[in-house]
Amino acid sequence: MKRAIFYLSIWLVAVLSACTGSQSKGGGEGGDTLKMAYATRLSIVKHDGYTMVKLADPWNTGKTLHTYLLVPADRPVPNNLPYGTLIRTPLTKSVMATSVHCGLLMAMNRQQAIGGVCDLQYIHLPYVQQMCREKKIIDCGSSLSPTIEKIIDLQPDAIFLSPFQNSGGYGRLEELKIPIVETADYMETSALGRAEWMKFYGLLFGSEEKADSLFRNVERKYLQLATLAKTSKVKKSMLIDKQTGSVWYVPGGQSTIGKMISDVSVGYAWHQDVQSGSIPLPFESVLEKAGDADLWLFRYNAPTVTNLRELLTENNGYRQFKAFKNREVYGCNTATTPFYEETPFQPHLLLRDFICIAHPDLQLGKPRYFVKVNE
């Protein structure tokens, strides 16, 4: 998934000694657990004076990726806290490395807490672009190599980064002793599971009730659409994305997109795959396994709308796919649509697009993000 490569920071868990301290494990028992309906990699337990949030390691079953201890800024830090990264809430000035989480803060009416961003050229939010022009939000450069000096000058209360497997550390960011919030929501195993992480982010930014309300609305709309999809008499199969360089990243069967394709009630060649991320495959493998897919949907980032001829200049082998032959190809230009700003935490919007394309008999209207690719 091309766009994800730009966004996902290639680092693992930070050791923020100055923020967490070498605390004993005396205060982590008991508490009220916030029940998660869909998220499998997130646990939230409220204790007297603090909230403990644990992120499960997506790549090592049974292990913890990170533990956070959220303590309200207007209250003293409790004695004998368990080990973890201490974060004083609500956050008021954070660095966001993805448009995904900028979009969520906008939805929670906490955009004023965006102090800095990475990969500004990929954030299609007018508010963020305008605030950066006015220097009210700081452009901190690439998420893969942020401008450390700008982050130091900004003095943010947290840095939001997406972890990657086997990334090898956070580099100089570890030395800043600023809490790093690992946005591993993209490794959830369902669209609603990822969306449910907004409850964690709501706690961080003092928007718990707003986040709960947003999620209930998303859940209701998503389940209604999934139920509707089952009533369609049209049965088709789907292929997602296209080759990037020498690799074609297809969604794993247990990924958020893979599960969403299942919820659309269409066929998917990798539906039995157990991976929750993307699967890197050579072109030939994709052609062999999904060359007869009825529909081909892909995302791209370009200043102009692509067409079938341009696709063939990228790889002439695309003409071998059934969907290409039948002109059932649909593209989403992420440079001109708010795809990444909206769909991760509002998956019902993407589900609707899939249904519009795969089940025209349900007459939901035109897709929001994808359009048919012409000659």
XYZ file of C-alpha atoms in Angstrom:
375
model
C 0.000 0.000 0.000
C 1.941 2.905 -1.317
C 0.509 5.644 0.818
C 1.093 3.711 3.985
C 4.833 3.590 3.268
C 4.952 7.374 3.504
C 2.973 7.505 6.695
C 4.183 4.664 8.836
C 7.237 5.608 10.888
C 9.873 2.909 10.886
C 10.469 2.657 14.639
C 9.538 0.304 17.503
C 8.852 0.925 21.167
C 10.584 3.963 22.696
C 12.163 3.812 26.109
C 11.077 7.105 27.619
C 12.848 6.881 30.936
C 12.358 10.489 31.965
C 8.627 10.325 31.318
C 7.922 6.886 32.764
C 10.516 6.532 35.468
C 11.606 3.194 36.908
C 8.397 2.665 38.796
C 7.455 -0.394 40.786
C 4.605 -2.667 39.834
C 2.583 -2.003 42.949
C -0.337 -0.008 41.547
C -1.570 -1.970 38.547
C -4.089 -4.333 40.176
C -7.854 -3.984 40.154
C -9.513 -1.077 38.420
C -12.490 -0.826 36.115
C -11.918 -2.304 32.675
C -13.453 -0.498 29.734
C -15.024 -3.226 27.630
C -13.949 -3.320 23.992
C -16.561 -4.601 21.556
C -14.233 -5.046 18.567
C -10.660 -3.902 19.297
C -8.413 -6.875 20.086
C -5.117 -5.063 20.600
C -6.194 -2.401 23.079
C -7.086 -2.576 26.780
C -8.105 0.329 29.006
C -8.393 0.043 32.789
C -9.391 2.986 34.950
C -7.786 3.166 38.399
C -8.006 5.716 41.191
C -5.987 8.677 39.917
C -4.871 7.233 36.586
C -5.889 5.148 33.578
C -3.724 2.316 32.298
C -3.752 1.664 28.561
C -1.985 -1.379 27.122
C -1.309 -1.940 23.439
C -0.842 -5.560 22.434
C 2.146 -6.268 20.218
C 0.702 -7.058 16.763
C 3.782 -9.073 15.796
C 4.436 -11.032 19.009
C 1.405 -12.805 20.414
C 1.022 -12.430 24.152
C 3.460 -9.531 24.458
C 2.795 -5.866 25.124
C 3.861 -3.232 22.630
C 3.483 -0.319 25.030
C 1.877 0.616 28.356
C 0.609 4.146 29.001
C -0.397 5.710 32.303
C -2.777 8.622 31.786
C -2.935 11.067 34.668
C -5.055 14.248 34.553
C -2.832 17.327 34.444
C -4.758 18.972 37.288
C -4.128 16.072 39.657
C -0.914 14.907 41.340
C 0.841 11.839 39.996
C -0.170 8.900 42.224
C 2.513 7.199 44.268
C 3.704 3.750 43.320
C 2.470 3.830 39.727
C 3.078 0.652 37.707
C 5.706 0.757 34.984
C 4.693 2.610 31.838
C 4.885 5.861 29.906
C 3.362 8.684 31.912
C 1.132 11.071 29.934
C -0.577 14.078 31.518
C -3.996 14.606 29.984
C -5.568 16.241 28.134
C -2.884 16.661 25.507
C -2.875 20.213 24.150
C 0.046 20.361 21.711
C 1.085 17.174 19.926
C 2.983 16.223 16.786
C 0.869 14.067 14.465
C 2.685 11.951 11.890
C -0.351 10.925 9.835
C -3.356 12.577 8.246
C -5.407 9.708 9.706
C -5.079 10.983 13.251
C -5.309 14.630 12.243
C -8.675 13.771 10.719
C -9.789 12.069 13.932
C -8.852 15.107 16.029
C -10.908 17.230 13.654
C -13.872 14.896 14.157
C -13.477 15.168 17.945
C -13.239 18.981 17.744
C -9.697 18.880 19.124
C -7.866 20.259 16.071
C -6.373 23.008 18.244
C -4.259 20.293 19.896
C -2.346 19.692 16.651
C 0.923 21.482 17.328
C 2.976 19.949 14.539
C 2.635 17.500 11.656
C 4.803 15.286 9.496
C 4.313 14.607 5.785
C 2.303 17.779 5.310
C 2.062 17.212 1.552
C -0.147 14.186 2.215
C -2.537 15.868 4.646
C -5.570 17.056 2.684
C -7.253 18.959 5.487
C -7.785 22.666 4.715
C -7.531 23.558 8.413
C -4.117 21.933 8.816
C -2.801 23.394 5.575
C -3.955 26.893 6.545
C -2.567 26.702 10.081
C 0.778 25.576 8.674
C 0.838 28.544 6.314
C 0.177 30.788 9.308
C 2.900 28.980 11.309
C 0.342 28.027 13.952
C 1.028 24.368 13.181
C 4.660 23.452 12.623
C 5.732 21.383 9.621
C 8.127 18.875 11.183
C 9.226 17.314 7.895
C 9.137 13.641 6.944
C 7.689 11.070 9.314
C 10.617 8.817 8.412
C 13.139 11.464 9.463
C 11.484 14.331 11.375
C 13.245 17.650 11.847
C 14.397 17.212 15.429
C 15.199 20.893 15.920
C 11.630 21.927 15.082
C 10.227 19.373 17.508
C 12.539 20.624 20.243
C 11.459 24.234 19.628
C 7.788 23.199 19.647
C 8.097 21.298 22.942
C 5.058 19.072 22.263
C 3.388 17.044 24.977
C 3.376 13.895 22.796
C 4.456 12.569 19.391
C 2.093 10.244 17.515
C 3.888 7.671 15.358
C 2.901 4.419 13.657
C 5.095 1.447 14.618
C 6.537 -1.004 12.123
C 7.772 -4.555 12.633
C 11.553 -4.959 12.975
C 12.129 -1.229 12.590
C 15.097 -0.942 14.934
C 14.204 1.945 17.244
C 13.192 5.590 17.292
C 16.604 7.121 16.818
C 17.114 10.640 18.166
C 13.460 10.968 19.108
C 14.162 8.713 22.083
C 16.537 11.321 23.465
C 13.856 14.025 23.565
C 12.076 12.372 26.495
C 8.689 13.209 24.984
C 5.962 10.522 25.223
C 5.619 8.644 21.945
C 2.096 7.410 21.314
C 2.295 4.347 19.088
C -0.658 4.425 16.724
C -0.884 0.688 16.125
C -4.611 0.911 15.372
C -3.886 0.056 11.730
C -2.935 -3.468 12.829
C -6.398 -4.243 14.217
C -8.250 -7.204 12.761
C -11.473 -5.457 11.785
C -12.602 -2.066 10.555
C -14.712 -1.477 13.656
C -11.844 -2.703 15.805
C -9.609 0.004 14.405
C -12.331 2.622 14.719
C -12.794 1.687 18.392
C -9.288 2.986 19.113
C -10.835 6.450 19.016
C -11.816 5.736 22.636
C -8.103 5.705 23.543
C -7.422 8.891 21.596
C -10.476 10.499 23.159
C -9.014 9.841 26.612
C -5.706 11.395 25.559
C -7.303 14.621 24.327
C -10.047 15.033 26.924
C -12.789 13.984 24.499
C -13.947 10.710 25.995
C -17.662 11.369 25.641
C -17.301 12.746 22.118
C -15.241 9.739 21.051
C -17.804 7.323 22.519
C -20.607 9.115 20.682
C -18.684 9.105 17.409
C -17.949 5.411 17.690
C -21.553 4.452 18.445
C -22.649 6.327 15.331
C -19.970 4.682 13.175
C -20.833 1.245 14.538
C -24.549 1.679 13.855
C -24.035 2.818 10.250
C -21.431 0.143 9.514
C -23.582 -2.727 10.771
C -26.606 -1.436 8.862
C -24.615 -1.379 5.621
C -23.098 -4.829 6.207
C -26.578 -6.234 6.769
C -27.815 -4.546 3.607
C -24.954 -5.999 1.543
C -26.098 -9.528 2.398
C -29.418 -8.883 0.669
C -27.822 -8.258 -2.740
C -28.424 -10.779 -5.506
C -25.198 -9.737 -7.270
C -22.220 -11.967 -6.473
C -18.800 -10.692 -7.521
C -15.160 -10.951 -6.464
C -12.722 -8.126 -5.740
C -9.017 -7.325 -6.090
C -7.463 -4.453 -4.117
C -4.636 -2.017 -4.982
C -1.868 -2.377 -7.569
C 1.822 -2.995 -7.918
C 4.221 -0.603 -6.177
C 7.735 -0.954 -7.495
C 8.413 -4.687 -7.683
C 5.820 -5.602 -5.060
C 2.035 -5.758 -4.913
C 0.707 -5.241 -1.383
C -2.609 -7.028 -0.932
C -4.641 -6.787 2.298
C -4.317 -9.846 4.510
C -7.459 -11.815 5.187
C -7.515 -10.662 8.822
C -6.664 -7.022 8.052
C -9.198 -4.230 8.397
C -9.652 -4.067 4.616
C -9.684 -7.845 4.266
C -12.441 -8.155 6.852
C -14.340 -5.274 5.259
C -14.313 -7.060 1.908
C -15.915 -10.001 3.698
C -18.537 -7.655 5.160
C -19.330 -6.482 1.616
C -20.294 -10.072 0.795
C -17.970 -10.379 -2.201
C -15.314 -12.940 -3.013
C -11.683 -12.269 -2.098
C -8.754 -14.495 -3.045
C -6.998 -14.014 0.316
C -10.025 -14.292 2.595
C -8.534 -17.343 4.337
C -5.174 -15.662 4.951
C -4.470 -15.056 8.656
C -2.309 -11.930 8.373
C -3.656 -8.659 9.776
C -1.377 -6.439 7.697
C -0.531 -6.262 4.018
C 1.019 -9.165 2.144
C 3.885 -8.256 -0.245
C 3.613 -10.379 -3.376
C 5.201 -10.460 -6.822
C 2.969 -9.542 -9.747
C 2.817 -13.116 -11.015
C 1.429 -14.415 -7.720
C -1.368 -11.859 -7.712
C -2.235 -12.618 -11.324
C -2.340 -16.345 -10.659
C -4.505 -16.067 -7.549
C -6.789 -13.137 -8.408
C -6.534 -12.685 -12.156
C -10.199 -13.635 -12.555
C -11.530 -11.135 -9.988
C -14.608 -9.315 -11.296
C -13.683 -5.947 -9.802
C -10.353 -4.187 -9.365
C -10.133 -1.267 -6.935
C -6.902 0.576 -6.221
C -5.596 3.725 -4.564
C -3.036 6.086 -6.027
C -1.636 9.543 -5.425
C -1.281 11.766 -8.488
C -1.962 15.366 -9.574
C -4.249 14.134 -12.364
C -6.800 11.379 -12.835
C -5.268 8.167 -14.125
C -6.605 6.096 -17.030
C -6.257 2.580 -18.399
C -3.496 3.566 -20.816
C -1.397 4.971 -17.995
C -1.906 1.785 -16.018
C -0.448 -0.211 -18.891
C 2.626 2.043 -18.979
C 3.216 1.035 -15.362
C 2.773 -2.657 -16.097
C 1.524 -4.038 -19.381
C 0.604 -7.204 -17.533
C -2.468 -5.512 -16.096
C -4.280 -6.229 -19.364
C -4.353 -9.906 -18.376
C -6.744 -9.305 -15.491
C -10.404 -10.062 -16.074
C -11.463 -6.781 -14.466
C -9.220 -4.834 -16.826
C -10.580 -6.675 -19.863
C -14.138 -5.966 -18.749
C -13.361 -2.346 -17.822
C -14.379 -2.930 -14.199
C -11.473 -0.917 -12.792
C -11.988 1.754 -10.114
C -9.417 4.195 -8.780
C -9.252 6.412 -5.705
C -6.895 9.374 -6.063
C -5.824 10.053 -2.488
C -4.310 13.375 -3.601
C -7.761 14.788 -4.309
C -10.020 12.862 -1.918
C -10.022 12.754 1.914
C -9.669 8.969 1.863
C -6.999 8.701 4.556
C -8.443 11.511 6.624
C -11.882 9.888 6.859
C -12.045 6.138 6.307
C -9.814 4.657 9.059
C -12.103 5.912 11.827
C -15.261 6.154 9.718
C -15.073 2.781 7.945
C -18.768 2.867 7.054
C -17.887 5.449 4.386
C -15.504 3.041 2.661
C -17.888 0.120 3.148
C -20.541 2.120 1.338
C -18.149 2.698 -1.591
C -17.479 -1.026 -1.860
C -21.202 -1.799 -1.793
C -21.987 0.839 -4.407
C -19.508 -0.805 -6.787
C -20.066 -4.476 -5.956
C -23.842 -4.382 -5.472
C -25.386 -1.872 -7.874
C -28.753 -3.549 -7.389
C -28.945 -1.986 -3.907
C -28.948 1.475 -5.493
C -26.924 3.354 -2.902
C -25.822 5.936 -5.447
C -22.311 6.979 -6.488
C -19.186 6.025 -4.517
C -17.535 8.760 -2.439
C -13.886 7.926 -3.133
C -13.618 5.531 -6.082
C -14.455 6.347 -9.713
C -14.378 4.105 -12.764
C -11.075 4.333 -14.627
C -11.625 5.287 -18.266
C -9.597 4.607 -21.408
